[in-house]
Tab-separated table of C-alpha atoms and ligand atoms in Angstrom:
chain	number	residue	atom	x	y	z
A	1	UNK	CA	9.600	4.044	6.520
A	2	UNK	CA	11.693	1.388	8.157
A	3	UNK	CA	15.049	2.350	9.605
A	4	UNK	CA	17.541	0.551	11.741
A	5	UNK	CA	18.969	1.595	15.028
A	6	UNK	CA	22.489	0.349	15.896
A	7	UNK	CA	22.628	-3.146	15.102
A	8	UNK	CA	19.516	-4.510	16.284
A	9	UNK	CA	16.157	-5.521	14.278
A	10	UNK	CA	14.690	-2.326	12.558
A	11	UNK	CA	12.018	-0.299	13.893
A	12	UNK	CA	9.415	0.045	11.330
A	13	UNK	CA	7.563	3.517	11.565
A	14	UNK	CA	3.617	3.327	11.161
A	15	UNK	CA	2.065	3.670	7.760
A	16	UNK	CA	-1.009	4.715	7.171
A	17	UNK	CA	-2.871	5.435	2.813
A	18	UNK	CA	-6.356	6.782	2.158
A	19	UNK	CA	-7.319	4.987	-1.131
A	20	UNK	CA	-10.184	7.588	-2.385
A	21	UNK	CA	-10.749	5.603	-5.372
A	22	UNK	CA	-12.953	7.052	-7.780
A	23	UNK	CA	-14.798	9.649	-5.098
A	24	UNK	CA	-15.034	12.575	-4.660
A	25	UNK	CA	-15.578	16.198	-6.488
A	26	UNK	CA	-12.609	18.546	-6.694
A	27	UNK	CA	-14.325	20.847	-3.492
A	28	UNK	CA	-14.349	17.608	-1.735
A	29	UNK	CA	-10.919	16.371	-2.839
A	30	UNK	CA	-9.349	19.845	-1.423
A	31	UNK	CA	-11.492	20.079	1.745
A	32	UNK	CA	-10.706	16.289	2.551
A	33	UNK	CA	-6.722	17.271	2.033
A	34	UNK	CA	-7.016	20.063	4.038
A	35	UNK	CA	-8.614	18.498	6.442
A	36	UNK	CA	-6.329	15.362	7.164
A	37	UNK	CA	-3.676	18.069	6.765
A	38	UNK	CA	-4.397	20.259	9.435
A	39	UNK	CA	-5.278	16.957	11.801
A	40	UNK	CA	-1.800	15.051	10.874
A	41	UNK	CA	-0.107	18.592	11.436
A	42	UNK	CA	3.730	18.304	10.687
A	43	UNK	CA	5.465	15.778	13.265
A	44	UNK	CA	3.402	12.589	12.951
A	45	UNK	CA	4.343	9.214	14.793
A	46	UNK	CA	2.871	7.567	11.422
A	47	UNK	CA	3.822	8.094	7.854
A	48	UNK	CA	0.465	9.226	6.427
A	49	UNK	CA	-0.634	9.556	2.247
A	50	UNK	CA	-3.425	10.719	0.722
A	51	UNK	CA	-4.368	9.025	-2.568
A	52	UNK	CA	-6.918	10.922	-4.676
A	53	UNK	CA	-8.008	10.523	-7.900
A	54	UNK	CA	-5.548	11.440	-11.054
A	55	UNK	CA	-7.262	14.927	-11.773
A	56	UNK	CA	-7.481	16.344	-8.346
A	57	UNK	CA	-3.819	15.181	-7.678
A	58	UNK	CA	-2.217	18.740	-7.498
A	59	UNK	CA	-5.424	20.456	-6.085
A	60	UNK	CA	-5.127	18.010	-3.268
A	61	UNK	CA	-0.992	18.358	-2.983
A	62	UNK	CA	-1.649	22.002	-2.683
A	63	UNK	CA	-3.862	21.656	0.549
A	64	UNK	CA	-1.270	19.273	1.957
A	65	UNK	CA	2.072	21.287	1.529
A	66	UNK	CA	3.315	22.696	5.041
A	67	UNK	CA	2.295	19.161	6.299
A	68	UNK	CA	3.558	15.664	6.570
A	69	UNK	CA	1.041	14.486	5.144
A	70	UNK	CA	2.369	13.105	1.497
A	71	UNK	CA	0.650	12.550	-1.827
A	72	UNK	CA	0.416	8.946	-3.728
A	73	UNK	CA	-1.848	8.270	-6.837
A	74	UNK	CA	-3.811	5.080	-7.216
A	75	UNK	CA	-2.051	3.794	-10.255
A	76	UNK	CA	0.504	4.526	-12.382
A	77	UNK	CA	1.854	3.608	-16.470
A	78	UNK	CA	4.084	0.357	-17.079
A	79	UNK	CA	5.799	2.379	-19.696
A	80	UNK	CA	7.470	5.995	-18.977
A	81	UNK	CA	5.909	8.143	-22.077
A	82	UNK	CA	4.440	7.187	-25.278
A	83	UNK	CA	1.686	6.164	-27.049
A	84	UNK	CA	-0.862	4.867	-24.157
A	85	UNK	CA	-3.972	6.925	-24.407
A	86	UNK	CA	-5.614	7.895	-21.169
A	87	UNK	CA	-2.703	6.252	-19.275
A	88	UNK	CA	-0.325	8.365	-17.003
A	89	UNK	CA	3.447	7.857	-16.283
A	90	UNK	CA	5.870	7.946	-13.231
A	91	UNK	CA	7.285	10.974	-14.432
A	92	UNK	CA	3.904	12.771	-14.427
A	93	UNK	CA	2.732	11.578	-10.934
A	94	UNK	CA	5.913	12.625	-9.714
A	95	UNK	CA	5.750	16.329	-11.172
A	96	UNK	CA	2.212	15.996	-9.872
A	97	UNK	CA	3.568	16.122	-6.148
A	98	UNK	CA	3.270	12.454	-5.542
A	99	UNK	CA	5.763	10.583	-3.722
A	100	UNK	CA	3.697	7.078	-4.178
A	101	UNK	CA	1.994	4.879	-6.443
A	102	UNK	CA	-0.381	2.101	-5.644
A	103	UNK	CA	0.383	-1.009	-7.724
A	104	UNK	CA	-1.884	-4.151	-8.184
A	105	UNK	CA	-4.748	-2.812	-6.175
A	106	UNK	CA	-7.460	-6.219	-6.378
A	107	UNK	CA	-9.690	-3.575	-8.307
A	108	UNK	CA	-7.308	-3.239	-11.102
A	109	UNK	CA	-6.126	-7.101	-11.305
A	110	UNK	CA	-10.005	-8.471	-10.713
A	111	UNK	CA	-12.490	-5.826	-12.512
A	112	UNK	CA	-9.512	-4.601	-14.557
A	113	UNK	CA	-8.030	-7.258	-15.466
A	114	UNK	CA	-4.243	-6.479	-14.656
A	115	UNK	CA	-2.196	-9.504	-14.955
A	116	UNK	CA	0.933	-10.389	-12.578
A	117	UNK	CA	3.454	-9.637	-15.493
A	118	UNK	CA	1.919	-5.908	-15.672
A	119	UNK	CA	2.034	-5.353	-12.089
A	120	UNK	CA	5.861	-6.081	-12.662
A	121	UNK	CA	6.823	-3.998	-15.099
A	122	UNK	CA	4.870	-1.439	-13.410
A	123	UNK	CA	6.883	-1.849	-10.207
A	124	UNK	CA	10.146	-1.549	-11.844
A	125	UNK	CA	9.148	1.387	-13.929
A	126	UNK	CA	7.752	3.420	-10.879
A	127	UNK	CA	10.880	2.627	-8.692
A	128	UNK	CA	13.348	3.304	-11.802
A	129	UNK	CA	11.295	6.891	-12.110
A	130	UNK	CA	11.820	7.551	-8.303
A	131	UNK	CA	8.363	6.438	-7.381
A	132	UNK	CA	7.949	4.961	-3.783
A	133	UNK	CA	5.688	1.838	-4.482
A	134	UNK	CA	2.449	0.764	-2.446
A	135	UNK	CA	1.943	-2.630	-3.905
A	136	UNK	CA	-1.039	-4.317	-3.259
A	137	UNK	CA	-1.695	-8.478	-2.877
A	138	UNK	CA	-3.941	-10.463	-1.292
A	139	UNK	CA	-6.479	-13.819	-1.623
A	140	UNK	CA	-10.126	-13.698	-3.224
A	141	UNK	CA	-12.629	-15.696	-0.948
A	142	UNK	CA	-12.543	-18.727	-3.032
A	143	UNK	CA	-9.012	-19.080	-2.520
A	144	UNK	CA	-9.775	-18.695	1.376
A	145	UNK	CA	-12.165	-21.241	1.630
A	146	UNK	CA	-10.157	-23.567	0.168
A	147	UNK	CA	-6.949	-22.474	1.921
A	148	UNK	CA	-4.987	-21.557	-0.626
A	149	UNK	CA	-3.847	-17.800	0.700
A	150	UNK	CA	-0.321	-18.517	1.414
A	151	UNK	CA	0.265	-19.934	-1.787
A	152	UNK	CA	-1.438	-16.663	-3.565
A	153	UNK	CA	0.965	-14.630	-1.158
A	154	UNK	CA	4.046	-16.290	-2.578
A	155	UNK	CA	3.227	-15.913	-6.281
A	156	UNK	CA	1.976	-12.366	-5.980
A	157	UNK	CA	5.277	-11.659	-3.987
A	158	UNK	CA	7.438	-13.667	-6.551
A	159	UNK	CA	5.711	-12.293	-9.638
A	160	UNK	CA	5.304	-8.605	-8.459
A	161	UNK	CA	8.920	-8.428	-7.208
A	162	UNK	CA	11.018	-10.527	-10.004
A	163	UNK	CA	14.194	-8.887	-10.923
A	164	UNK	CA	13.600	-5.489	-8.428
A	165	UNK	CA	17.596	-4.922	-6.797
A	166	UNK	CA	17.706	-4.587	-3.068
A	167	UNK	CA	18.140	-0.513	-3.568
A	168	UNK	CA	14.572	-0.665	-5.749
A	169	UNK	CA	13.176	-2.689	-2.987
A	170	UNK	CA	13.582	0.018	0.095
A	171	UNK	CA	11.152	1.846	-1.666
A	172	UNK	CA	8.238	-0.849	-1.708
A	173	UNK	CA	5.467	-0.536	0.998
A	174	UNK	CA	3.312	-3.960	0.943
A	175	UNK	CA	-0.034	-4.158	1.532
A	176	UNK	CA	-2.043	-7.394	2.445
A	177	UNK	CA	-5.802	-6.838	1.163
A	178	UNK	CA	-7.803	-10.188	1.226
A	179	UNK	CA	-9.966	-9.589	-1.724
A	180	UNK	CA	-13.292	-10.503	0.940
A	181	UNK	CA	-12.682	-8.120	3.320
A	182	UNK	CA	-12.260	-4.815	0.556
A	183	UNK	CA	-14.812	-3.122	0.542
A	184	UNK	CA	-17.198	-5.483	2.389
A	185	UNK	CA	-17.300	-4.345	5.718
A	186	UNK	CA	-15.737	-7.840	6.935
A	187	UNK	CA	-12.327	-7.333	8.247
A	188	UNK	CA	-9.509	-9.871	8.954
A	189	UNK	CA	-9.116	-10.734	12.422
A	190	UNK	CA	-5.752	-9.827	13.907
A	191	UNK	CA	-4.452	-13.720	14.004
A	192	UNK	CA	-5.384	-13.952	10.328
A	193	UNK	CA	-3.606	-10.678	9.370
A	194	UNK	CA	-0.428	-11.396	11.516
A	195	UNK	CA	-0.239	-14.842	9.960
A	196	UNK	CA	-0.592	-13.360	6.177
A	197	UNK	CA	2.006	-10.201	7.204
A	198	UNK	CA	4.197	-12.687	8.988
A	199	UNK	CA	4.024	-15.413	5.622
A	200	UNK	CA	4.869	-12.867	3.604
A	201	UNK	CA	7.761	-11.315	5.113
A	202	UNK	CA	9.132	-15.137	5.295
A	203	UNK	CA	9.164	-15.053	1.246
A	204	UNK	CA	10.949	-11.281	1.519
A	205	UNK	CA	13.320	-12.821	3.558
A	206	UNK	CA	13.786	-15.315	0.991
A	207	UNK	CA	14.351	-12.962	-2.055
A	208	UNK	CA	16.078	-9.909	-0.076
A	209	UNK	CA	17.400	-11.040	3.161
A	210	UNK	CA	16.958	-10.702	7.110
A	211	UNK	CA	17.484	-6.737	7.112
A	212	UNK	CA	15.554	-5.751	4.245
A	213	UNK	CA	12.746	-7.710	5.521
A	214	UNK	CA	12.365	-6.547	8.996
A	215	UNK	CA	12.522	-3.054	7.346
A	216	UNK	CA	9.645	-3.622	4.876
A	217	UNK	CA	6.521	-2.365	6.137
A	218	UNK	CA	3.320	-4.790	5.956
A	219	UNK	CA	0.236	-2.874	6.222
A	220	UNK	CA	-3.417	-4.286	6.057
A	221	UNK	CA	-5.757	-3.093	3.748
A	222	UNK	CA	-9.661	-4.424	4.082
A	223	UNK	CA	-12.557	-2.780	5.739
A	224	UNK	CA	-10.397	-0.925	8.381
A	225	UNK	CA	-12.142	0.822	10.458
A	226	UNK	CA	-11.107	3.657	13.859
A	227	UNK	CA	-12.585	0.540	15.903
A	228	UNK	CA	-10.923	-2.280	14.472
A	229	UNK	CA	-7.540	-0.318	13.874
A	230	UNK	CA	-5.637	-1.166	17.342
A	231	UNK	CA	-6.803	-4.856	17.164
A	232	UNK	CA	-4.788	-5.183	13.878
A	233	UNK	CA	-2.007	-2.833	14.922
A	234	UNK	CA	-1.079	-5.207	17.662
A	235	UNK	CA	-0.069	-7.437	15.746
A	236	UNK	CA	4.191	-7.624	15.436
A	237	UNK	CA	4.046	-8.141	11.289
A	238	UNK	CA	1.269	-5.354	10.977
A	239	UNK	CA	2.685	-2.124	9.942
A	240	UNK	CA	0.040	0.376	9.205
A	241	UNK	CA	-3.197	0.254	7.187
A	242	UNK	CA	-4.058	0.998	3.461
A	243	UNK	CA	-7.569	2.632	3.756
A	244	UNK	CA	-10.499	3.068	1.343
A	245	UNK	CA	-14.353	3.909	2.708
A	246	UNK	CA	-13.170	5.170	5.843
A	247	UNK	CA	-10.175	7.363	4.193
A	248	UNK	CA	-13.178	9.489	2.658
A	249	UNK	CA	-14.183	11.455	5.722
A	250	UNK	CA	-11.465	12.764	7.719
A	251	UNK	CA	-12.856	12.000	11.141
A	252	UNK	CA	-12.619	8.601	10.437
A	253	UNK	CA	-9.288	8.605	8.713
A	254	UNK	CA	-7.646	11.046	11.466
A	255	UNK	CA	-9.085	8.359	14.452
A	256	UNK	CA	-7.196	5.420	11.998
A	257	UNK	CA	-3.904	7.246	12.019
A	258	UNK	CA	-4.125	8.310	15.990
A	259	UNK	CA	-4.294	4.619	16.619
A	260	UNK	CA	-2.792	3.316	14.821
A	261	UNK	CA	0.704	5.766	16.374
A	262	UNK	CA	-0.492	5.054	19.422
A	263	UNK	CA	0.117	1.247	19.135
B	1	PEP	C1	-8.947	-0.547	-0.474
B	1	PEP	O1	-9.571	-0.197	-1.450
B	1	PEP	O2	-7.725	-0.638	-0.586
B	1	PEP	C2	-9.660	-0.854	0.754
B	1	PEP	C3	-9.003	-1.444	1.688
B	1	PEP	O3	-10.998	-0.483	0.826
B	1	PEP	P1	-11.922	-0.539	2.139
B	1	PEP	O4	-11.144	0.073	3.280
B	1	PEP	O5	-13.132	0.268	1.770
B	1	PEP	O6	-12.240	-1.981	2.391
């Protein structure tokens, strides 16, 4: 995470999520942990997570312990217990092992349906828990075309962070997924990543201030690949990547996390 050396402009460490989404069995789950595990070893450059599915969750913080590599789930309950059938809270993920939760992932608000006012209430209940947050936004292709991204960016940002304290908000990690490029094998070029990253820490700046700001990390989630990670990583606003296909074989993810420390 970001952190601030004397009284100069933070240096924000690298950040780097597998997103497994709904893949994998439970042999593959634990030989995939292991796996990234043993490669990340315990003194990495970049702050690496692992994001499995709900049931394999412990399994898959088992093979991680001794490592730095640390556990997030893929979504998380707006409420912290009840009646919510099939739904899983903060508290729960947390006694899981995990450290984060991914919040309004563009599967969850577009095939799922999750509306901005959720995504809020989920954000404040994961950080009130003692969740670290990985909160997803980002422009479908319509809304490209007709160049409407950087207005997207500020309501996501506005909606998703209403009424979060500046304490809450040192636990959010945002990441920039253009809707086109999830999933599709069509990745943002570098210029339009570092103009999204750079947009959107220009709103943070607006609702939290220089410091917090320059301490959030940014990353880029969207067909991220080991050959297109450095391109992206050179960016200044780019802080890491939020992976899905390529997370699911730890070749590829390992190569994504080597370069994107050595950047
Ligand atoms: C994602 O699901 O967050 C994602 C970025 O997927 P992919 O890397 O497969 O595009």
């Amino acid at each position: 995470m970001g952190f601030f050396r004397d009284h100069s402009m933070p240096i924000r460490k690298k950040f780097v999520a597998g997103n497994w989404k709904m893949n994998t069995t439970l042999a593959e789950a634990k030989a995939l942990g292991a796996a990234v595990a043993k490669g990340v070893g315990t003194d990495s450059k970049v702050t690496v997570a692992v994001c499995p599915p709900y049931p394999w969750l412990s399994a898959v913080g088992d093979t991680i312990k001794g490592s730095s590599v640390v556990l997030g789930a893929q979504n998380v309950h707006f409420e912290k217990k009840g009646a919510f059938t099939g739904e899983v809270s903060p508290a729960m993920l947390l006694e899981a092992g995990c450290t984060y939760a991914i919040i309004g992932h563009s599967e969850r608000r577009h095939i799922l349906g999750e509306r901005e006012s959720v995504i809020n209430h989920k954000v404040h209940t994961a950080l009130e828990e003692g969740l670290h947050v990985i909160l997803c936004m980002g422009e479908t292709l319509s809304e490209r075309e007709r160049n409407l991204q950087e207005r997207v960016f500020q309501r996501q940002v506005f909606a998703a962070c209403a009424g979060l304290t500046d304490e809450q908000f040192h636990r959010i990690v945002i990441a920039y997924e253009p809707v086109w490029a999830i999933g599709t094998g069509k990745v943002a070029t570098p210029e339009q990543a570092q103009d999204a990253h750079k947009f959107v820490r220009s709103k943070l700046k607006q609702l939290y201030g220089d410091k917090i700001a320059e301490a959030t990390p940014i990353i880029y989630g969207g067909s991220v690949t080991p050959e297109n990670t450095a391109g992206l990583m050179s960016q200044p606003d780019v802080d890491g990547a939020l992976v899905g296909g390529a997370s699911l074989k730890a070749d590829s993810f390992l190569a994504i996390v080597k370069a994107a420390g050595v950047v």
